PDB file of C-alpha atoms and ligand atoms in Angstrom:
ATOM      1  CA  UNK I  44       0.000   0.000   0.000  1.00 92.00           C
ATOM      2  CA  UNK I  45       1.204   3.414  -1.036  1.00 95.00           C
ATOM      3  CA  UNK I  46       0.693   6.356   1.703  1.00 97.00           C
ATOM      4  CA  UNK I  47       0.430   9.605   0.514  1.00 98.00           C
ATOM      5  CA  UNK I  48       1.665  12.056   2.948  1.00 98.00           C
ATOM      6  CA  UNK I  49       2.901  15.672   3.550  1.00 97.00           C
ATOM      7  CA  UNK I  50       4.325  18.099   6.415  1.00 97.00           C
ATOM      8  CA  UNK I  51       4.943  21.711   7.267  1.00 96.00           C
ATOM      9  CA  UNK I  52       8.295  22.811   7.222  1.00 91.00           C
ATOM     10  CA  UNK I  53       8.652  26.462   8.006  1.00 90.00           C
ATOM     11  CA  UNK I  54       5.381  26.812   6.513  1.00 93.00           C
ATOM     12  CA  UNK I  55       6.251  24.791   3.405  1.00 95.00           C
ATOM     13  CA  UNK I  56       4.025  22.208   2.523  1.00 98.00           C
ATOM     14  CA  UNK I  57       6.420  19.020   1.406  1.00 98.00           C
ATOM     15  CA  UNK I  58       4.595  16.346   0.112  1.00 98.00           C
ATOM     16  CA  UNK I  59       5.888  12.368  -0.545  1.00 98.00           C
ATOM     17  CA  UNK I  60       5.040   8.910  -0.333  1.00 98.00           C
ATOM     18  CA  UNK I  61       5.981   5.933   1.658  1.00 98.00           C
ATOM     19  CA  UNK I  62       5.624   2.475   1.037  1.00 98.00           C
ATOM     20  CA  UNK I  63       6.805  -0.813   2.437  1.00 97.00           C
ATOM     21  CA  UNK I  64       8.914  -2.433   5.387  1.00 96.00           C
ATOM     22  CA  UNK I  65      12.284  -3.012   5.618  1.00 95.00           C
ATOM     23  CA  UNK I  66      15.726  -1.029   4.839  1.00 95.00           C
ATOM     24  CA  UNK I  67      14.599   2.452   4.785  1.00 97.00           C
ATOM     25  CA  UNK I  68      15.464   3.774   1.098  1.00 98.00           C
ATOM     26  CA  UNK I  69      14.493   7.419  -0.390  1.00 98.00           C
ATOM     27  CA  UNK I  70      14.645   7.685  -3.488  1.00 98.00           C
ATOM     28  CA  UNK I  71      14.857  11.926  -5.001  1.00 99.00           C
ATOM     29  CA  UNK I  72      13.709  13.029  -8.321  1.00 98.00           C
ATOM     30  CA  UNK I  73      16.034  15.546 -10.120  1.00 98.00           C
ATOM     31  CA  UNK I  74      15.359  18.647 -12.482  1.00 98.00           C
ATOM     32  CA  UNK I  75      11.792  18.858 -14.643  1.00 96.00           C
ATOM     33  CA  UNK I  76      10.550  15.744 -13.117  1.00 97.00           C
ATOM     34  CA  UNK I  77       8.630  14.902  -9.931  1.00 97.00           C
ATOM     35  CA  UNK I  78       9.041  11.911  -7.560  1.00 98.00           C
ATOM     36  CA  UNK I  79       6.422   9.541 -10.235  1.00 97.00           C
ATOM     37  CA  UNK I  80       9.742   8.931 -11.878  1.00 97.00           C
ATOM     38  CA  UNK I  81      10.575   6.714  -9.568  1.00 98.00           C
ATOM     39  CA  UNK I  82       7.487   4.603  -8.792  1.00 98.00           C
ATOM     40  CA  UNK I  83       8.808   1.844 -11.530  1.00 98.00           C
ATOM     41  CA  UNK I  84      11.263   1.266  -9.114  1.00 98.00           C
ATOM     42  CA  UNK I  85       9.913   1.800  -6.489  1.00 98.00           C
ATOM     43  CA  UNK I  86       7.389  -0.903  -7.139  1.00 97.00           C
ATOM     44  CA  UNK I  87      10.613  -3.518  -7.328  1.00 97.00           C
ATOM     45  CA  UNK I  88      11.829  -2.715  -3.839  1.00 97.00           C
ATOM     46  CA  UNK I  89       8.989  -4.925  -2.223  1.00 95.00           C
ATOM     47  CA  UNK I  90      11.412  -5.928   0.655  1.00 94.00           C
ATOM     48  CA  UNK I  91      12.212  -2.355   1.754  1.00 97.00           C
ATOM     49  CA  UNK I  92      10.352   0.850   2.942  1.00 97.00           C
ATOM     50  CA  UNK I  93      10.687   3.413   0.629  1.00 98.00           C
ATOM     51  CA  UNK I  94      10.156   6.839   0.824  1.00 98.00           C
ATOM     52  CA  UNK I  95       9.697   9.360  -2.669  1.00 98.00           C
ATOM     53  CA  UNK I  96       9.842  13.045  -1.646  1.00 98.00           C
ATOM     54  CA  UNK I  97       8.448  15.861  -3.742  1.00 98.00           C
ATOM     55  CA  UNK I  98      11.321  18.267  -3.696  1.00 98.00           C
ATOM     56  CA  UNK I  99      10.239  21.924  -2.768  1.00 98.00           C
ATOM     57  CA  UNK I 100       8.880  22.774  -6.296  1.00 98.00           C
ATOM     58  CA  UNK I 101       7.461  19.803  -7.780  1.00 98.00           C
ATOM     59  CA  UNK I 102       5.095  17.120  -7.325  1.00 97.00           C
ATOM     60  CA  UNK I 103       3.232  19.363  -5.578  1.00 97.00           C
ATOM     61  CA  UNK I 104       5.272  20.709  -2.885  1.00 98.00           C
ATOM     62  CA  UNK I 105       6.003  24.473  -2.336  1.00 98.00           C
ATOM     63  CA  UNK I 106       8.819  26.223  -3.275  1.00 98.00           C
ATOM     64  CA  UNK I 107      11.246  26.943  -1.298  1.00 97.00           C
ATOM     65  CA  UNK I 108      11.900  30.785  -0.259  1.00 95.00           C
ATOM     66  CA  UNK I 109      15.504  30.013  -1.216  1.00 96.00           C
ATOM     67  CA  UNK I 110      16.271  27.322  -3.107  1.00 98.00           C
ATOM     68  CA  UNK I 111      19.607  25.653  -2.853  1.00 98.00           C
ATOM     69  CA  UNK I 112      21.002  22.109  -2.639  1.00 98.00           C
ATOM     70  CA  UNK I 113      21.562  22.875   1.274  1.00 98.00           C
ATOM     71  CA  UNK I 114      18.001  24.058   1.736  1.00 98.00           C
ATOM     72  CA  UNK I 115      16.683  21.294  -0.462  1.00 98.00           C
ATOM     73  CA  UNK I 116      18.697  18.863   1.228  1.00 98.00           C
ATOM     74  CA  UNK I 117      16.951  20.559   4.616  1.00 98.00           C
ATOM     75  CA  UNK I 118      13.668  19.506   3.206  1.00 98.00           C
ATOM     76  CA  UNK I 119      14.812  16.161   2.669  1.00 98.00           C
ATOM     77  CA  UNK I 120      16.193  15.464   6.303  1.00 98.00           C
ATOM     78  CA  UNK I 121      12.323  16.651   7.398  1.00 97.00           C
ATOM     79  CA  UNK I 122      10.908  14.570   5.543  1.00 98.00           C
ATOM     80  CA  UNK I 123      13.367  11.278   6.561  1.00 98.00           C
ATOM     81  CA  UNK I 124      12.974  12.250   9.944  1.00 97.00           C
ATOM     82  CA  UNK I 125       9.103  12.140  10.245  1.00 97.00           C
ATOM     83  CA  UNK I 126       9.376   8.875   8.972  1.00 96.00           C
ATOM     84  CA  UNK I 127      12.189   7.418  10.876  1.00 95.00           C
ATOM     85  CA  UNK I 128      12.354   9.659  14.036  1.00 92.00           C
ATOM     86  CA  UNK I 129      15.532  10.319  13.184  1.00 88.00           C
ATOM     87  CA  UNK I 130      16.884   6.900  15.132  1.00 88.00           C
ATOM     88  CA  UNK I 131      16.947   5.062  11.980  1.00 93.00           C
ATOM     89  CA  UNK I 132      20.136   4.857   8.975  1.00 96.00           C
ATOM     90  CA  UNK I 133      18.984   5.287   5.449  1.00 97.00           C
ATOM     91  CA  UNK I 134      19.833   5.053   2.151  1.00 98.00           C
ATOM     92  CA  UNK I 135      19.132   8.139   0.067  1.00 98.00           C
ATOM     93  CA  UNK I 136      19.451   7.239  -3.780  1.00 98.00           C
ATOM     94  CA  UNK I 137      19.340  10.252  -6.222  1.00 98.00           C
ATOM     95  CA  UNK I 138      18.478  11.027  -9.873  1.00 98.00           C
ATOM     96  CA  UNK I 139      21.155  13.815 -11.407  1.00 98.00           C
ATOM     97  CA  UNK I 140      19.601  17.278  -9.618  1.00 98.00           C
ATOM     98  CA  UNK I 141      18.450  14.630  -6.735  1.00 98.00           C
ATOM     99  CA  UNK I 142      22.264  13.180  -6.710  1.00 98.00           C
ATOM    100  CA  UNK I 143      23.079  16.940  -5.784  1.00 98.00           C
ATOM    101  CA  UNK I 144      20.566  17.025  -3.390  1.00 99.00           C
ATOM    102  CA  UNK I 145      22.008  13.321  -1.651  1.00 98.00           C
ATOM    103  CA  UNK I 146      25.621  14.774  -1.529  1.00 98.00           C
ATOM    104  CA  UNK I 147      24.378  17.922   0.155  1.00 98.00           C
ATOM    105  CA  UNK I 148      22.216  16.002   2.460  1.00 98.00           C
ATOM    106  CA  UNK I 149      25.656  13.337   3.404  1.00 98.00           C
ATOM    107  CA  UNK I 150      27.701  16.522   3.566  1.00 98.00           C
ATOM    108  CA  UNK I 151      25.202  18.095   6.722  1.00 98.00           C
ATOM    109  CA  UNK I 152      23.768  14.679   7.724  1.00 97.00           C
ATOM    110  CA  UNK I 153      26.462  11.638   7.760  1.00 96.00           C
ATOM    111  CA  UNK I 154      25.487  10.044  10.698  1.00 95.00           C
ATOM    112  CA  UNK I 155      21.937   9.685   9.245  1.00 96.00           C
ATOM    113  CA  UNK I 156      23.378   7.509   6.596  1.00 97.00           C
ATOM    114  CA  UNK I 157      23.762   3.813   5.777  1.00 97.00           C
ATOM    115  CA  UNK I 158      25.024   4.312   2.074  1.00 97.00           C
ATOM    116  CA  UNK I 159      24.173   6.689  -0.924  1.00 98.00           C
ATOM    117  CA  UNK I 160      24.086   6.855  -4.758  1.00 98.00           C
ATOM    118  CA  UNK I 161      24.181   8.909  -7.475  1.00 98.00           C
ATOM    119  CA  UNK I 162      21.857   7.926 -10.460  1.00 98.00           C
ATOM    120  CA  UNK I 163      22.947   9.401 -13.880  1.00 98.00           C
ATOM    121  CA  UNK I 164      24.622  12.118 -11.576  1.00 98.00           C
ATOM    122  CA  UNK I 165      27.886  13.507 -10.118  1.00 98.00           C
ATOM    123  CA  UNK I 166      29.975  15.076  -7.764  1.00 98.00           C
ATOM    124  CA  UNK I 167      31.663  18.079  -9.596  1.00 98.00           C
ATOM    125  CA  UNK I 168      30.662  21.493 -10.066  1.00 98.00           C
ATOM    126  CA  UNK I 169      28.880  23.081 -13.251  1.00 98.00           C
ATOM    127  CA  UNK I 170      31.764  23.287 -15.165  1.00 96.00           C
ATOM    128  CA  UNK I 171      32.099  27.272 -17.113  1.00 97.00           C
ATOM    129  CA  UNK I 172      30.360  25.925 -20.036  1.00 96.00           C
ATOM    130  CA  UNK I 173      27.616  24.415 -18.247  1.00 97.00           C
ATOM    131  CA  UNK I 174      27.097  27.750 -16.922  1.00 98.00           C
ATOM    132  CA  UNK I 175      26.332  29.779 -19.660  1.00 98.00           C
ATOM    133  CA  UNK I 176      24.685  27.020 -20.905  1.00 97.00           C
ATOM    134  CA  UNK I 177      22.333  27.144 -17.734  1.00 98.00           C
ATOM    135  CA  UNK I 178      22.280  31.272 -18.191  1.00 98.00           C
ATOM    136  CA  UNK I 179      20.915  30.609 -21.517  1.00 98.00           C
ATOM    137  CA  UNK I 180      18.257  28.378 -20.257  1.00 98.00           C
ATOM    138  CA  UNK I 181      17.309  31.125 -17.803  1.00 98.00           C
ATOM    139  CA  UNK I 182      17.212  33.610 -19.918  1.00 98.00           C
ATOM    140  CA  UNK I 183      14.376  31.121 -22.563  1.00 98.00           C
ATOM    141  CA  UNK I 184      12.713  30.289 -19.753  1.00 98.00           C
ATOM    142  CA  UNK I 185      11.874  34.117 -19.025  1.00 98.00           C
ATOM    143  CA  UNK I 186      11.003  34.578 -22.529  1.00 98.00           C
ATOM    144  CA  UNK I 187       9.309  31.499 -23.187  1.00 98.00           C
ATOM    145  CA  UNK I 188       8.300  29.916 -20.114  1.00 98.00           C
ATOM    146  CA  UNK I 189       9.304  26.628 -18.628  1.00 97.00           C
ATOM    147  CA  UNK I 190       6.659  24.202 -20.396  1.00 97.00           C
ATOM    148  CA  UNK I 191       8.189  25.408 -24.133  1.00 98.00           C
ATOM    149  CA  UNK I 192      11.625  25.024 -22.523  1.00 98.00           C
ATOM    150  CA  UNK I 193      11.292  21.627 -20.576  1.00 98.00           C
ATOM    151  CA  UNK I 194       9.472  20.447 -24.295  1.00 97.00           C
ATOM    152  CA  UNK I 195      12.865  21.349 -25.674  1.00 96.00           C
ATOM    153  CA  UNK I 196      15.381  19.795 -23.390  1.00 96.00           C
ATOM    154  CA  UNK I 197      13.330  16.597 -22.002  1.00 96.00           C
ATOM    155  CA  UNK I 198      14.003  14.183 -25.294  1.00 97.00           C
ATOM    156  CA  UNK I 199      17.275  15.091 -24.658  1.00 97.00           C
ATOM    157  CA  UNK I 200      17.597  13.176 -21.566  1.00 98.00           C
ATOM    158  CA  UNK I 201      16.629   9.538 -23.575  1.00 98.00           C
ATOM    159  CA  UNK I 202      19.408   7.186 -25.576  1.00 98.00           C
ATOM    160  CA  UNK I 203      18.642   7.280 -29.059  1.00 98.00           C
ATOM    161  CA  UNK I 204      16.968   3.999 -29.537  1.00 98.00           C
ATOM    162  CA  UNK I 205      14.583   4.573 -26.514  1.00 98.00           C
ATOM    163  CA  UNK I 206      13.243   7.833 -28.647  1.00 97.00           C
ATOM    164  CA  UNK I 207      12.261   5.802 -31.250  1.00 97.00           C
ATOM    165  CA  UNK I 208      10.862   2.821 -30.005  1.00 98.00           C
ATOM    166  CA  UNK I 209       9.425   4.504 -26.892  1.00 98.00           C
ATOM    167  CA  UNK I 210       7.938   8.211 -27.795  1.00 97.00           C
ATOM    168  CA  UNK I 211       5.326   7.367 -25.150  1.00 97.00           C
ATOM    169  CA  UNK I 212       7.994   7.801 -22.486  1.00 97.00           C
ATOM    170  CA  UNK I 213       8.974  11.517 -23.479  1.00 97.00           C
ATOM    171  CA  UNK I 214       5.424  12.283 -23.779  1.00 96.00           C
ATOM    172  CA  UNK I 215       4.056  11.421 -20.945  1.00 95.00           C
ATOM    173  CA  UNK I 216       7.338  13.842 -19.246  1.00 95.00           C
ATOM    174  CA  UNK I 217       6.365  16.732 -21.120  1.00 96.00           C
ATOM    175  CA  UNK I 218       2.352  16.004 -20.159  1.00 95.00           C
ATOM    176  CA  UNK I 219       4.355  16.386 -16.483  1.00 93.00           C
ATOM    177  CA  UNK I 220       5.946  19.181 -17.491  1.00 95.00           C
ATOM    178  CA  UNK I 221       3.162  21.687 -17.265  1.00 94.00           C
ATOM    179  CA  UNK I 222       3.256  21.628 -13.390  1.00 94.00           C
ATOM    180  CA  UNK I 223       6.152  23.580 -12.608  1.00 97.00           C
ATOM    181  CA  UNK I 224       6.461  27.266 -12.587  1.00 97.00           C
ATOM    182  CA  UNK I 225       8.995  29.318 -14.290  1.00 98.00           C
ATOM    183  CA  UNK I 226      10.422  30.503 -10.526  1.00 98.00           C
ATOM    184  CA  UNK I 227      10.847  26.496  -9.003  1.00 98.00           C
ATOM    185  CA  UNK I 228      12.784  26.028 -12.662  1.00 98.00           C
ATOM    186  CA  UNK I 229      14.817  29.148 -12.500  1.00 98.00           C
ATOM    187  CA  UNK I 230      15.563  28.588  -9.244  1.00 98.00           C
ATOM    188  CA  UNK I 231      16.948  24.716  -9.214  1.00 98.00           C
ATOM    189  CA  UNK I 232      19.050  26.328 -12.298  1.00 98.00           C
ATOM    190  CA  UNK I 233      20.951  28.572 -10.154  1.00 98.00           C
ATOM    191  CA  UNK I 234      21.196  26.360  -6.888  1.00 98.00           C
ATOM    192  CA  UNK I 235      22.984  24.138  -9.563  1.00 98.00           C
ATOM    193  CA  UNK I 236      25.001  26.415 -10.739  1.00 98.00           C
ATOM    194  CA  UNK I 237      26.049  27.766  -7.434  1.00 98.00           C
ATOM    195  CA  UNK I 238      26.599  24.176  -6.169  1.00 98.00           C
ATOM    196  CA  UNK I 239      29.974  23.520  -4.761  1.00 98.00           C
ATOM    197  CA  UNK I 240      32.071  20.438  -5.845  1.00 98.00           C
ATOM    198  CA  UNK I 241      32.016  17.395  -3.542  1.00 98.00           C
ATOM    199  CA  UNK I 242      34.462  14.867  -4.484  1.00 98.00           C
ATOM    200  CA  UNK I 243      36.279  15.762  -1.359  1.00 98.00           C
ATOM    201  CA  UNK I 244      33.196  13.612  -0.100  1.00 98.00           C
ATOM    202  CA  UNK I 245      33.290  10.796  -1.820  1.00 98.00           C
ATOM    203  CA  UNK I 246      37.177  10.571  -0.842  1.00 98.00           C
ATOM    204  CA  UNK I 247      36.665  10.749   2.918  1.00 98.00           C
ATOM    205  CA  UNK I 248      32.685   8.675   3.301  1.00 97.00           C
ATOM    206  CA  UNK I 249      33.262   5.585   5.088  1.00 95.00           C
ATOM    207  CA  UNK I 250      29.618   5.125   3.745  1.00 96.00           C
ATOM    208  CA  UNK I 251      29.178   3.009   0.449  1.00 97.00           C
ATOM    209  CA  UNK I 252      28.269   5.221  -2.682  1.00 98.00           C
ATOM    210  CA  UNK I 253      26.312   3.391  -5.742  1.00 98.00           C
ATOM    211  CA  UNK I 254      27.300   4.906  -9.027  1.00 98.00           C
ATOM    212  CA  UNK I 255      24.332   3.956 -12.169  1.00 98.00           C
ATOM    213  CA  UNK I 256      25.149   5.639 -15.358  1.00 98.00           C
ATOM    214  CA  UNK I 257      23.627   5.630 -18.717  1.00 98.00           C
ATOM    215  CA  UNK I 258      25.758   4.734 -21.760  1.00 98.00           C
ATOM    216  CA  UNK I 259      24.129   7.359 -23.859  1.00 98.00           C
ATOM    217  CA  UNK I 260      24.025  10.340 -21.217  1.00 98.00           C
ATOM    218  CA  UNK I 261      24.516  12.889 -22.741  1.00 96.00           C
ATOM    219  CA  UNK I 262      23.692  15.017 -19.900  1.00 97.00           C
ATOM    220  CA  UNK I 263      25.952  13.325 -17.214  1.00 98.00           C
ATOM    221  CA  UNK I 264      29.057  12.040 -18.746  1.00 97.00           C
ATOM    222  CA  UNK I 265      30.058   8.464 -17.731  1.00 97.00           C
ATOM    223  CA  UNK I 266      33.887   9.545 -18.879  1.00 97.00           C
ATOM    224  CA  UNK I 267      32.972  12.496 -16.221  1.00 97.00           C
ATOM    225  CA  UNK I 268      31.804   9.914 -13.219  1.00 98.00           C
ATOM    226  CA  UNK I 269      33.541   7.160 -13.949  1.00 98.00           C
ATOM    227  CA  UNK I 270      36.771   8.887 -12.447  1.00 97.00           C
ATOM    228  CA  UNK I 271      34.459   9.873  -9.515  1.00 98.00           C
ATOM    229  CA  UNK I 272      33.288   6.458  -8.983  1.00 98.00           C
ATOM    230  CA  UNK I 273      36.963   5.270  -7.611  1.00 97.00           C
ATOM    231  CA  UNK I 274      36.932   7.856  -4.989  1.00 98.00           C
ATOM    232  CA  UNK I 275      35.237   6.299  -2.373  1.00 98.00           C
ATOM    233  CA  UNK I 276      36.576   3.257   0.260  1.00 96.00           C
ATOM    234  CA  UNK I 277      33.242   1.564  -0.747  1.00 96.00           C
ATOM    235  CA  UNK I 278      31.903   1.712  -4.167  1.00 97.00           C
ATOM    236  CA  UNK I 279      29.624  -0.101  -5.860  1.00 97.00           C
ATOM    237  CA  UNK I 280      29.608   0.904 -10.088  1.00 98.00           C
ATOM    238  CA  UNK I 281      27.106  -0.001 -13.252  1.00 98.00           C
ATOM    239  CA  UNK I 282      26.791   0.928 -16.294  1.00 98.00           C
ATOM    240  CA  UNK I 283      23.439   0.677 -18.167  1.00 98.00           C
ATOM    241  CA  UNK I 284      24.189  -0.155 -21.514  1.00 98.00           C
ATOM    242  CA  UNK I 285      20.892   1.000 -23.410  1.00 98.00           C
ATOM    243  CA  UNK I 286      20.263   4.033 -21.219  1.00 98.00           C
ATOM    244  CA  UNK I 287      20.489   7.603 -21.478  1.00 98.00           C
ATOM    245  CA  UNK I 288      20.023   9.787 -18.485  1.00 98.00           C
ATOM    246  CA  UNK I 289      16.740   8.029 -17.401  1.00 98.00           C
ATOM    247  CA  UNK I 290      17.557   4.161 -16.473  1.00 98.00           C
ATOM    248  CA  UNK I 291      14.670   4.071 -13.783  1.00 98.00           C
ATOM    249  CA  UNK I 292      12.380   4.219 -17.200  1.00 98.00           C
ATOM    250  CA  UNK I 293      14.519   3.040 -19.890  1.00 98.00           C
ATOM    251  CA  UNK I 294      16.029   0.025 -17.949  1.00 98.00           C
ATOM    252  CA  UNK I 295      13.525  -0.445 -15.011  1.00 98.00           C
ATOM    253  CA  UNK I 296      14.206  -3.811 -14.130  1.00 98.00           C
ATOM    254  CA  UNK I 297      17.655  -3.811 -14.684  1.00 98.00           C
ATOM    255  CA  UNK I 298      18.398  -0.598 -12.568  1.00 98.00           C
ATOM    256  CA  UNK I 299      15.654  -2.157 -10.079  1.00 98.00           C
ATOM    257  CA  UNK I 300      17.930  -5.428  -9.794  1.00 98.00           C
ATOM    258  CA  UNK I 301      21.150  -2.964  -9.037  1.00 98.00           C
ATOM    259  CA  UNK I 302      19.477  -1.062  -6.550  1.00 98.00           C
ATOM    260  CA  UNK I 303      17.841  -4.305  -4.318  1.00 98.00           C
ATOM    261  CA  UNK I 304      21.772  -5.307  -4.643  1.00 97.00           C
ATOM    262  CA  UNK I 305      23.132  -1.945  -3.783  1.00 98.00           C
ATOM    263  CA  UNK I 306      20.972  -1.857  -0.646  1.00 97.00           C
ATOM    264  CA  UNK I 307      21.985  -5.601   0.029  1.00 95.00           C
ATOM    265  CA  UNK I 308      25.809  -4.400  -0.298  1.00 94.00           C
ATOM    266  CA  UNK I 309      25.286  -1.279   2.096  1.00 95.00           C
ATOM    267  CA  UNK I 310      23.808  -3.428   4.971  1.00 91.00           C
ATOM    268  CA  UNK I 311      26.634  -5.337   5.334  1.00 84.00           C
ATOM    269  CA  UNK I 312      26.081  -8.027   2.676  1.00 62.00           C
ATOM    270  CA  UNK I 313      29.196  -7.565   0.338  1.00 56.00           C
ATOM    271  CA  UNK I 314      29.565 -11.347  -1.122  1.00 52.00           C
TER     272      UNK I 314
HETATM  273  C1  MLT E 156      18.534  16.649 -13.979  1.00 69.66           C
HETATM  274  O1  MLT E 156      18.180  15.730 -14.745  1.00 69.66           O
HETATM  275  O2  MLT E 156      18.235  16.655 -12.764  1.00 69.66           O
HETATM  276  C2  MLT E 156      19.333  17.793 -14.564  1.00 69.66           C
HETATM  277  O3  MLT E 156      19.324  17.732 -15.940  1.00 69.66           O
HETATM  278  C3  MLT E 156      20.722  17.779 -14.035  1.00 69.66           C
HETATM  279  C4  MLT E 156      21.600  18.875 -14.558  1.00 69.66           C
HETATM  280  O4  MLT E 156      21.162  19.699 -15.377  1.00 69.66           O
HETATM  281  O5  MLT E 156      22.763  18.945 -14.119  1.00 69.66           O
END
């Protein structure tokens, strides 16, 4: 049974789901998407409790006053807290934006940990390119709004072969992409760009850090995260060979079968 919940925070209304016993695993949505992106998955945890926040912005939730990774990261230790009482380790698993979100919440919020992963995400900074790059989207979003930009960018996001044989996929994420407002778009854009790099994480976490990349990302490099991947004491790495930046869709049940393994691996079970 899936609960559908929410909380104040500050006087933001934070909305998610929880589902299951077991492991506690949360599982964040990144940029342009909302935490539905994740239910495929979700679905293929069945021995875990998993919990899918709405980050301030989406799915419902409220914006933020200031958005940031830190603040968004904030929102996310509320929300793991009023499910756990704060007693309990997690796992916090993120999708690109959400993989910024996971390393901000491990950087404030270690102790709450059990293990982490970045999915089709990373641990550097916006490099200067991606910057102007992100300035530019600004800039169309303000002209255009964020529905004609997200149209734009989203089919960007799938592997070549999943745009033809599966158009269904990108249209049902630009149906989604209606929801947001220009400001909760603008706003994740600069908290990205103003996010700081966190390698220096992955090189000190005794924790155990998943890394799931797409072969066809074109928006997170695997020749970018593969040299993050051997940074941590603990990794565990895949590649998924027919994905893009979206293996929870494009390869559910093979990113489901690394994820029930990565959660094995970070409570203890390394064979
Ligand atoms: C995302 O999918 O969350 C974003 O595209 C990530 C990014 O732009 O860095």
């Amino acid at each position: 049974m899936v609960l559908a919940k929410e909380l104040l925070h500050n006087g933001t209304r934070l909305k998610y789901s929880v589902r299951g016993e077991g492991t506690v695993v949360v599982l964040v949505h990144g940029f342009g998407e909302d935490g539905s992106i994740w239910e495929g998955p979700a679905n293929l945890l069945p021995d875990h409790k998993v919990i899918i926040p709405q980050l301030p912005g989406s799915g419902g939730s409220d914006l933020l006053p200031h958005t940031t990774m830190d603040s968004l990261a904030g929102a996310l230790q509320k929300v793991i807290v009023a499910e756990t009482g704060g007693e309990e380790k997690v796992i916090v698993l993120g999708h690109s934006m959400g993989g910024y979100v996971t390393l901000a919440f491990a950087a404030a919020y270690p102790q709450a940990l059990l293990g982490f992963g970045l999915v089709h995400s990373s641990a550097a900074a916006d490099s200067e390119e991606k910057i102007e790059t992100r300035k530019n989207g600004i800039d169309f979003i303000r002209s255009n709004g964020g529905y004609a930009f997200l149209k734009t960018m989203l089919p960007s996001l799938y592997a070549p072969a999943s745009k033809l044989e599966h158009p269904e996929w990108i249209e049902q994420q630009i149906a989604d992409a209606r929801r947001f407002s220009n400001e909760a778009l603008i706003g994740y854009y600069e908290a990205m760009m103003k996010r700081p790099d966190r390698r220096d994480l992955l090189k000190t976490t005794n924790r155990p850090v998943l890394f799931l990349m797409g072969r066809h990302d074109g928006v997170v490099k695997i020749d970018d995260v593969l040299p993050q991947s051997h940074l941590p004491a603990l990794s565990y790495i895949h590649i998924l060979e027919q994905s893009g930046h979206m293996g929870m869709i494009e390869e559910l049940e093979e990113t489901s079968r690394v994820l029930n393994e990565f959660i094995s691996f970070a409570n203890g079970n390394r064979t």
